[in-house]
Amino acid sequence: LLREGACVVLADIDETALAAANDELSKAYGKDFVRLVRVDVTSEDQVASGFAETAVEFGGVDILVSNAGLASSAPIEETTLALWNKNMDILSTGYFLVSREAFRLFRA
Ligand SMILES: NC(=O)c1ccc[n+]([C@@H]2O[C@H](COP(=O)([O-])OP(=O)(O)OC[C@H]3O[C@@H](n4cnc5c(N)ncnc54)[C@H](O)[C@@H]3O)[C@@H](O)[C@H]2O)c1
Protein backbone atom coordinates (compact mmCIF):
# COMPACT_ATOMS: atom_id res chain seq x y z
CA LEU A 1 0.00 0.00 0.00
CA LEU A 2 2.94 2.34 0.57
CA ARG A 3 5.28 3.54 -2.14
CA GLU A 4 8.81 2.15 -2.13
CA GLY A 5 11.07 3.98 0.31
CA ALA A 6 8.17 5.11 2.50
CA CYS A 7 8.59 4.94 6.25
CA VAL A 8 6.18 4.80 9.15
CA VAL A 9 6.75 6.59 12.43
CA LEU A 10 4.80 5.01 15.26
CA ALA A 11 3.98 7.26 18.20
CA ASP A 12 2.41 5.92 21.38
CA ILE A 13 2.56 6.38 25.14
CA ASP A 14 2.98 2.60 25.61
CA GLU A 15 6.58 1.54 25.01
CA THR A 16 5.76 -2.18 25.17
CA ALA A 17 3.15 -1.77 22.45
CA LEU A 18 5.60 0.28 20.39
CA ALA A 19 8.27 -2.42 20.67
CA ALA A 20 5.80 -5.14 19.64
CA ALA A 21 4.60 -3.16 16.62
CA ASN A 22 8.19 -2.41 15.68
CA ASP A 23 9.07 -6.15 15.71
CA GLU A 24 6.06 -7.02 13.59
CA LEU A 25 6.58 -4.28 10.98
CA SER A 26 10.35 -4.70 10.83
CA LYS A 27 9.96 -8.42 10.15
CA ALA A 28 7.41 -7.76 7.42
CA TYR A 29 8.95 -4.71 5.71
CA GLY A 30 12.56 -4.36 6.97
CA LYS A 31 14.04 -2.47 9.89
CA ASP A 32 14.44 0.79 7.96
CA PHE A 33 10.69 0.95 7.40
CA VAL A 34 9.71 1.89 10.93
CA ARG A 35 10.76 4.40 13.60
CA LEU A 36 9.36 4.84 17.11
CA VAL A 37 8.69 7.92 19.20
CA ARG A 38 7.20 7.80 22.68
CA VAL A 39 4.57 10.52 22.82
CA ASP A 40 1.77 11.33 25.23
CA VAL A 41 -0.77 13.07 22.99
CA THR A 42 -2.03 15.12 25.93
CA SER A 43 1.38 16.78 26.33
CA GLU A 44 1.97 19.82 24.12
CA ASP A 45 5.76 19.47 24.54
CA GLN A 46 5.86 15.74 23.75
CA VAL A 47 3.69 16.14 20.66
CA ALA A 48 5.92 18.95 19.38
CA SER A 49 9.12 17.01 20.04
CA GLY A 50 7.71 13.84 18.42
CA PHE A 51 7.03 15.75 15.20
CA ALA A 52 10.38 17.56 15.45
CA GLU A 53 12.25 14.24 15.71
CA THR A 54 10.32 12.94 12.71
CA ALA A 55 11.07 16.07 10.67
CA VAL A 56 14.77 15.86 11.45
CA GLU A 57 14.95 12.22 10.42
CA PHE A 58 12.66 12.23 7.39
CA GLY A 59 12.36 15.87 6.37
CA GLY A 60 8.63 15.99 6.99
CA VAL A 61 5.40 14.07 7.17
CA ASP A 62 3.09 13.23 4.25
CA ILE A 63 0.24 11.47 6.02
CA LEU A 64 -0.99 11.59 9.61
CA VAL A 65 -3.10 8.81 11.06
CA SER A 66 -4.31 10.20 14.37
CA ASN A 67 -5.67 7.28 16.35
CA ALA A 68 -4.48 7.36 19.94
CA GLY A 69 -7.45 6.49 22.06
CA LEU A 70 -9.16 4.52 24.72
CA ALA A 71 -12.45 2.73 24.91
CA SER A 72 -13.90 3.35 28.34
CA SER A 73 -17.51 2.50 28.90
CA ALA A 74 -19.71 3.11 31.92
CA PRO A 75 -23.29 4.19 32.56
CA ILE A 76 -23.38 7.99 32.93
CA GLU A 77 -24.44 7.86 36.56
CA GLU A 78 -21.35 5.79 37.36
CA THR A 79 -18.91 7.83 35.25
CA THR A 80 -16.43 9.66 37.44
CA LEU A 81 -15.17 13.14 36.64
CA ALA A 82 -11.66 11.66 36.42
CA LEU A 83 -12.75 9.22 33.70
CA TRP A 84 -14.62 11.98 31.85
CA ASN A 85 -11.53 14.23 31.99
CA LYS A 86 -9.26 11.41 30.80
CA ASN A 87 -11.49 10.89 27.76
CA MET A 88 -11.50 14.63 27.04
CA ASP A 89 -7.72 14.87 27.47
CA ILE A 90 -6.94 12.05 25.02
CA LEU A 91 -9.85 12.14 22.58
CA SER A 92 -10.32 15.90 22.35
CA THR A 93 -7.21 17.81 23.45
CA GLY A 94 -4.91 15.06 22.14
CA TYR A 95 -6.44 15.16 18.66
CA PHE A 96 -6.22 18.96 18.65
CA LEU A 97 -2.54 19.01 19.66
CA VAL A 98 -1.53 16.31 17.18
CA SER A 99 -3.50 17.88 14.30
CA ARG A 100 -2.18 21.38 15.01
CA GLU A 101 1.44 20.19 14.97
CA ALA A 102 0.84 18.17 11.79
CA PHE A 103 -0.68 21.19 10.01
CA ARG A 104 2.32 23.32 10.99
CA LEU A 105 4.61 20.75 9.43
CA PHE A 106 2.43 20.23 6.33
CA ARG A 107 2.46 23.99 5.67
CA ALA A 108 6.19 24.28 6.24
N1 LIG B 1 -10.99 -0.68 16.75
C1 LIG B 1 -12.24 -0.32 16.47
O1 LIG B 1 -13.05 -1.08 15.90
C2 LIG B 1 -12.74 1.08 16.83
C3 LIG B 1 -14.02 1.46 16.42
C4 LIG B 1 -14.48 2.74 16.72
C5 LIG B 1 -13.68 3.61 17.43
N2 LIG B 1 -12.48 3.21 17.84
C6 LIG B 1 -11.68 4.17 18.59
O2 LIG B 1 -10.49 4.48 17.87
C7 LIG B 1 -9.41 4.67 18.80
C8 LIG B 1 -8.28 3.70 18.47
O3 LIG B 1 -8.81 2.37 18.50
P1 LIG B 1 -7.86 1.10 18.49
O4 LIG B 1 -8.69 -0.09 18.27
O5 LIG B 1 -6.68 1.37 17.59
O6 LIG B 1 -7.40 1.11 20.02
P2 LIG B 1 -6.08 0.53 20.68
O7 LIG B 1 -6.36 0.47 22.15
O8 LIG B 1 -5.61 -0.70 19.97
O9 LIG B 1 -5.00 1.66 20.40
C9 LIG B 1 -5.05 2.90 21.03
C10 LIG B 1 -3.60 3.29 21.31
O10 LIG B 1 -3.61 4.60 21.85
C11 LIG B 1 -2.56 4.66 22.79
N3 LIG B 1 -2.76 5.77 23.71
C12 LIG B 1 -3.65 5.88 24.73
N4 LIG B 1 -3.47 7.03 25.38
C13 LIG B 1 -2.46 7.68 24.77
C14 LIG B 1 -1.81 8.92 24.99
N5 LIG B 1 -2.18 9.74 25.98
N6 LIG B 1 -0.80 9.28 24.16
C15 LIG B 1 -0.40 8.46 23.15
N7 LIG B 1 -0.97 7.26 22.91
C16 LIG B 1 -1.99 6.88 23.70
C17 LIG B 1 -2.63 3.32 23.50
O11 LIG B 1 -1.40 3.04 24.17
C18 LIG B 1 -2.91 2.38 22.33
O12 LIG B 1 -1.71 1.85 21.79
C19 LIG B 1 -9.99 4.46 20.21
O13 LIG B 1 -10.34 5.72 20.73
C20 LIG B 1 -11.24 3.62 19.94
O14 LIG B 1 -12.22 3.82 20.94
C21 LIG B 1 -11.98 1.98 17.55
XYZ file of C-alpha atoms and ligand atoms in Angstrom:
152
model
C 0.000 0.000 0.000
C 2.943 2.343 0.573
C 5.284 3.538 -2.138
C 8.813 2.146 -2.129
C 11.070 3.983 0.312
C 8.170 5.105 2.497
C 8.585 4.942 6.247
C 6.181 4.805 9.146
C 6.755 6.591 12.428
C 4.797 5.011 15.262
C 3.976 7.265 18.203
C 2.413 5.925 21.376
C 2.565 6.381 25.140
C 2.984 2.601 25.615
C 6.584 1.540 25.008
C 5.758 -2.178 25.171
C 3.148 -1.769 22.451
C 5.598 0.279 20.386
C 8.268 -2.425 20.668
C 5.798 -5.143 19.641
C 4.597 -3.163 16.617
C 8.195 -2.412 15.685
C 9.067 -6.147 15.713
C 6.058 -7.018 13.589
C 6.578 -4.275 10.982
C 10.351 -4.696 10.830
C 9.957 -8.416 10.150
C 7.409 -7.757 7.421
C 8.954 -4.707 5.715
C 12.561 -4.363 6.967
C 14.037 -2.473 9.891
C 14.443 0.791 7.957
C 10.693 0.949 7.398
C 9.706 1.891 10.931
C 10.755 4.398 13.600
C 9.356 4.839 17.112
C 8.688 7.917 19.199
C 7.198 7.800 22.678
C 4.568 10.525 22.820
C 1.771 11.331 25.233
C -0.767 13.065 22.989
C -2.034 15.118 25.929
C 1.379 16.784 26.327
C 1.973 19.821 24.123
C 5.758 19.469 24.535
C 5.858 15.742 23.753
C 3.691 16.142 20.660
C 5.923 18.951 19.384
C 9.124 17.006 20.038
C 7.712 13.840 18.420
C 7.032 15.747 15.199
C 10.379 17.560 15.445
C 12.254 14.236 15.707
C 10.320 12.938 12.715
C 11.068 16.072 10.675
C 14.775 15.860 11.448
C 14.954 12.217 10.419
C 12.662 12.227 7.386
C 12.363 15.869 6.369
C 8.629 15.995 6.986
C 5.397 14.073 7.173
C 3.091 13.227 4.251
C 0.238 11.468 6.015
C -0.989 11.593 9.609
C -3.096 8.813 11.065
C -4.313 10.204 14.366
C -5.674 7.280 16.352
C -4.483 7.361 19.944
C -7.446 6.486 22.064
C -9.157 4.524 24.723
C -12.448 2.728 24.914
C -13.902 3.347 28.339
C -17.509 2.498 28.903
C -19.709 3.114 31.920
C -23.289 4.188 32.557
C -23.376 7.989 32.929
C -24.438 7.857 36.563
C -21.348 5.786 37.360
C -18.912 7.831 35.247
C -16.431 9.657 37.439
C -15.174 13.135 36.638
C -11.656 11.659 36.424
C -12.755 9.218 33.702
C -14.620 11.979 31.848
C -11.535 14.227 31.992
C -9.256 11.409 30.805
C -11.487 10.894 27.762
C -11.499 14.627 27.040
C -7.715 14.872 27.470
C -6.937 12.054 25.020
C -9.849 12.141 22.576
C -10.317 15.898 22.345
C -7.209 17.807 23.451
C -4.912 15.059 22.136
C -6.443 15.164 18.655
C -6.221 18.965 18.649
C -2.536 19.012 19.665
C -1.527 16.305 17.177
C -3.499 17.882 14.301
C -2.182 21.382 15.013
C 1.436 20.185 14.969
C 0.843 18.170 11.792
C -0.681 21.190 10.011
C 2.319 23.322 10.987
C 4.613 20.752 9.428
C 2.434 20.232 6.331
C 2.458 23.991 5.671
C 6.193 24.281 6.244
N -10.986 -0.676 16.753
C -12.244 -0.316 16.467
O -13.053 -1.077 15.900
C -12.745 1.083 16.834
C -14.015 1.459 16.424
C -14.481 2.742 16.717
C -13.684 3.609 17.428
N -12.476 3.210 17.837
C -11.679 4.168 18.591
O -10.491 4.479 17.869
C -9.409 4.668 18.800
C -8.282 3.702 18.474
O -8.805 2.369 18.502
P -7.857 1.097 18.490
O -8.691 -0.093 18.270
O -6.677 1.374 17.586
O -7.403 1.110 20.021
P -6.084 0.530 20.683
O -6.359 0.466 22.152
O -5.611 -0.700 19.968
O -4.995 1.655 20.395
C -5.047 2.897 21.031
C -3.601 3.287 21.306
O -3.614 4.600 21.847
C -2.562 4.662 22.788
N -2.761 5.770 23.709
C -3.649 5.876 24.728
N -3.475 7.025 25.378
C -2.457 7.678 24.765
C -1.807 8.917 24.990
N -2.181 9.741 25.979
N -0.804 9.283 24.162
C -0.403 8.456 23.149
N -0.971 7.262 22.906
C -1.990 6.880 23.697
C -2.626 3.316 23.498
O -1.395 3.043 24.169
C -2.909 2.377 22.335
O -1.710 1.851 21.786
C -9.992 4.455 20.207
O -10.341 5.717 20.731
C -11.236 3.623 19.939
O -12.225 3.818 20.936
C -11.978 1.983 17.546
